[in-house]
Amino acid sequence: MRYELYYWPSIQGRGEFIRLALEDAGADYVDVARRPKGMQAMMHLMQSRSVKKRPFAPPFLRAGELVIAQTAMILHWLAPRLGLAPKAEAARLWLHQQQLTIADWLVEVHDTHHPIASGLYYEDQKPESLRRAQDFRGERLPKYLDYFERLERGKNISYVELSLFQMTAGLRYAFPLTMVALEPRYPKLVALHDRVMQRPRLAAYLASKRRIAFNQQGIFRRYPELDR
Ligand SMILES: N[C@@H](CCC(=O)N[C@@H](CS)C(=O)NCC(=O)O)C(=O)O
């Protein structure tokens, strides 16, 4: 099966959570929008009336006849096929629940720099961003980190652990000072981050050009004033 991933070509964003799973599994996939004419193909699937089940937003995955959107649902469907989730329902639902919590967490990261509207520039919502980021650093970030630090994890790496790696990496990029101060309280999450990035296929991916660098258009952005 050759999978087609559709996502904005210049940012890690939500697409990265899917890329990490595909890369870790060594899956055969195409990152469509990063290919010539790929953006047209992506916009066609989202906008053409001839496509009956149009996704609202990327990322979405095409697998044969299926087109699946929503990051957590893509992973819920894909991961058992990639060996990154068990097949039993209870175990899959538990992973899905964690992934949906990660999705909520990611929205809160985004809202530190876009608390009023995604369509406005950061510079047009700076006072609100400062307030929002202060609350995020002081209240919400430790609450999410506490939660994931304390959960029991089995020996096997699933897609949720890959996503937690991405959260730690992104938070280190966006909030370096805050993370230096907080990380001693979260040794299990730090160890998990290191363990995931040493997985051979992921290590090769992270060192390759396929891994887009964190940048100021993505969800994790570095504004030093939001990291005080
Ligand atoms: N809940 C969706 C959110 C998808 C989403 O917000 N995608 C962003 C890029 S990361 C987008 O392009 N949104 C366009 C829009 O909301 O208009 C998911 O988790 O996949």
mmCIF file of C-alpha atoms in Angstrom, residues 4-127:
data_model
loop_
_atom_site.group_PDB
_atom_site.id
_atom_site.type_symbol
_atom_site.label_atom_id
_atom_site.label_comp_id
_atom_site.label_asym_id
_atom_site.label_seq_id
_atom_site.Cartn_x
_atom_site.Cartn_y
_atom_site.Cartn_z
ATOM 1 C CA GLU A 4 -0.514 9.665 0.156
ATOM 2 C CA LEU A 5 -0.104 12.306 2.855
ATOM 3 C CA TYR A 6 -1.557 15.728 2.137
ATOM 4 C CA TYR A 7 -0.266 18.630 4.212
ATOM 5 C CA TRP A 8 1.077 22.180 3.807
ATOM 6 C CA PRO A 9 4.546 21.797 2.294
ATOM 7 C CA SER A 10 6.583 24.309 4.336
ATOM 8 C CA ILE A 11 5.730 23.528 7.957
ATOM 9 C CA GLN A 12 5.825 20.545 10.283
ATOM 10 C CA GLY A 13 2.429 21.418 11.756
ATOM 11 C CA ARG A 14 -0.074 18.662 12.350
ATOM 12 C CA GLY A 15 1.223 16.768 9.347
ATOM 13 C CA GLU A 16 4.365 15.958 11.296
ATOM 14 C CA PHE A 17 2.511 13.648 13.654
ATOM 15 C CA ILE A 18 1.559 11.529 10.648
ATOM 16 C CA ARG A 19 4.992 11.805 9.016
ATOM 17 C CA LEU A 20 6.656 10.514 12.185
ATOM 18 C CA ALA A 21 4.481 7.402 12.179
ATOM 19 C CA LEU A 22 5.024 6.748 8.452
ATOM 20 C CA GLU A 23 8.775 7.330 8.743
ATOM 21 C CA ASP A 24 9.209 5.247 11.883
ATOM 22 C CA ALA A 25 7.440 2.340 10.213
ATOM 23 C CA GLY A 26 9.424 2.696 6.983
ATOM 24 C CA ALA A 27 6.087 2.949 5.154
ATOM 25 C CA ASP A 28 5.815 3.613 1.438
ATOM 26 C CA TYR A 29 4.326 7.113 1.266
ATOM 27 C CA VAL A 30 4.294 10.273 -0.788
ATOM 28 C CA ASP A 31 4.208 13.735 0.810
ATOM 29 C CA VAL A 32 2.004 14.971 -1.996
ATOM 30 C CA ALA A 33 2.022 18.759 -1.547
ATOM 31 C CA ARG A 34 5.829 18.820 -1.519
ATOM 32 C CA ARG A 35 5.884 17.442 -5.063
ATOM 33 C CA PRO A 36 5.403 19.447 -8.271
ATOM 34 C CA LYS A 37 1.687 20.188 -8.738
ATOM 35 C CA GLY A 38 1.054 18.614 -5.334
ATOM 36 C CA MET A 39 -0.603 21.721 -3.899
ATOM 37 C CA GLN A 40 -3.110 21.668 -6.764
ATOM 38 C CA ALA A 41 -3.925 18.057 -6.004
ATOM 39 C CA MET A 42 -4.412 18.908 -2.324
ATOM 40 C CA MET A 43 -6.642 21.900 -3.017
ATOM 41 C CA HIS A 44 -8.663 19.842 -5.480
ATOM 42 C CA LEU A 45 -9.474 17.260 -2.818
ATOM 43 C CA MET A 46 -10.508 19.993 -0.386
ATOM 44 C CA GLN A 47 -12.406 22.254 -2.742
ATOM 45 C CA SER A 48 -13.775 20.413 -5.753
ATOM 46 C CA ARG A 49 -17.483 19.696 -5.664
ATOM 47 C CA SER A 50 -16.753 16.510 -7.560
ATOM 48 C CA VAL A 51 -15.171 15.156 -4.357
ATOM 49 C CA LYS A 52 -18.109 14.043 -2.227
ATOM 50 C CA LYS A 53 -16.345 13.548 1.124
ATOM 51 C CA ARG A 54 -14.120 16.622 1.123
ATOM 52 C CA PRO A 55 -11.800 17.162 4.114
ATOM 53 C CA PHE A 56 -12.134 20.537 5.867
ATOM 54 C CA ALA A 57 -8.406 20.976 6.428
ATOM 55 C CA PRO A 58 -5.107 19.138 6.111
ATOM 56 C CA PRO A 59 -3.581 16.828 7.184
ATOM 57 C CA PHE A 60 -5.396 14.084 5.374
ATOM 58 C CA LEU A 61 -4.300 10.705 4.158
ATOM 59 C CA ARG A 62 -5.302 8.837 1.051
ATOM 60 C CA ALA A 63 -5.089 5.061 1.202
ATOM 61 C CA GLY A 64 -6.575 3.553 -1.919
ATOM 62 C CA GLU A 65 -10.217 4.632 -2.021
ATOM 63 C CA LEU A 66 -10.170 6.051 1.504
ATOM 64 C CA VAL A 67 -9.517 9.712 2.287
ATOM 65 C CA ILE A 68 -9.168 10.282 6.039
ATOM 66 C CA ALA A 69 -8.789 13.674 7.748
ATOM 67 C CA GLN A 70 -8.308 14.719 11.404
ATOM 68 C CA THR A 71 -4.831 13.953 12.746
ATOM 69 C CA ALA A 72 -5.916 11.744 15.623
ATOM 70 C CA MET A 73 -8.324 9.755 13.484
ATOM 71 C CA ILE A 74 -5.731 9.246 10.753
ATOM 72 C CA LEU A 75 -3.364 7.807 13.359
ATOM 73 C CA HIS A 76 -6.112 5.702 14.925
ATOM 74 C CA TRP A 77 -6.715 4.079 11.547
ATOM 75 C CA LEU A 78 -3.128 3.978 10.324
ATOM 76 C CA ALA A 79 -1.078 2.953 13.346
ATOM 77 C CA PRO A 80 -2.285 -0.661 13.698
ATOM 78 C CA ARG A 81 -1.432 -1.135 10.017
ATOM 79 C CA LEU A 82 2.082 0.203 10.631
ATOM 80 C CA GLY A 83 2.747 -1.845 13.768
ATOM 81 C CA LEU A 84 2.519 1.272 15.929
ATOM 82 C CA ALA A 85 -0.619 0.284 17.836
ATOM 83 C CA PRO A 86 -2.111 -2.964 18.997
ATOM 84 C CA LYS A 87 -5.249 -4.259 17.307
ATOM 85 C CA ALA A 88 -7.370 -4.797 20.434
ATOM 86 C CA GLU A 89 -10.136 -2.236 20.764
ATOM 87 C CA ALA A 90 -9.585 -1.206 24.388
ATOM 88 C CA ALA A 91 -5.885 -0.583 23.785
ATOM 89 C CA ARG A 92 -6.601 1.367 20.603
ATOM 90 C CA LEU A 93 -9.186 3.544 22.289
ATOM 91 C CA TRP A 94 -6.783 4.335 25.100
ATOM 92 C CA LEU A 95 -4.180 5.472 22.574
ATOM 93 C CA HIS A 96 -6.807 7.466 20.691
ATOM 94 C CA GLN A 97 -7.892 9.171 23.905
ATOM 95 C CA GLN A 98 -4.299 10.212 24.615
ATOM 96 C CA GLN A 99 -3.854 11.438 21.049
ATOM 97 C CA LEU A 100 -6.979 13.582 21.279
ATOM 98 C CA THR A 101 -5.590 15.090 24.478
ATOM 99 C CA ILE A 102 -2.357 15.842 22.608
ATOM 100 C CA ALA A 103 -4.499 17.513 19.913
ATOM 101 C CA ASP A 104 -6.097 19.734 22.567
ATOM 102 C CA TRP A 105 -2.657 20.546 23.959
ATOM 103 C CA LEU A 106 -1.410 21.486 20.489
ATOM 104 C CA VAL A 107 -4.308 23.912 20.006
ATOM 105 C CA GLU A 108 -3.289 25.606 23.247
ATOM 106 C CA VAL A 109 0.296 25.913 21.973
ATOM 107 C CA HIS A 110 -1.042 27.534 18.799
ATOM 108 C CA ASP A 111 -3.236 29.877 20.804
ATOM 109 C CA THR A 112 -0.241 31.323 22.680
ATOM 110 C CA HIS A 113 0.677 33.228 19.505
ATOM 111 C CA HIS A 114 -2.803 33.417 17.934
ATOM 112 C CA PRO A 115 -5.215 33.793 20.861
ATOM 113 C CA ILE A 116 -7.718 35.986 18.996
ATOM 114 C CA ALA A 117 -7.758 34.786 15.385
ATOM 115 C CA SER A 118 -5.688 32.542 13.135
ATOM 116 C CA GLY A 119 -6.346 34.948 10.277
ATOM 117 C CA LEU A 120 -4.698 37.903 12.032
ATOM 118 C CA TYR A 121 -0.961 38.488 12.286
ATOM 119 C CA TYR A 122 0.741 37.772 15.603
ATOM 120 C CA GLU A 123 1.673 41.466 15.751
ATOM 121 C CA ASP A 124 -2.050 42.318 15.766
ATOM 122 C CA GLN A 125 -2.738 40.235 18.864
ATOM 123 C CA LYS A 126 0.412 40.717 20.891
ATOM 124 C CA PRO A 127 -0.994 41.912 24.240
#
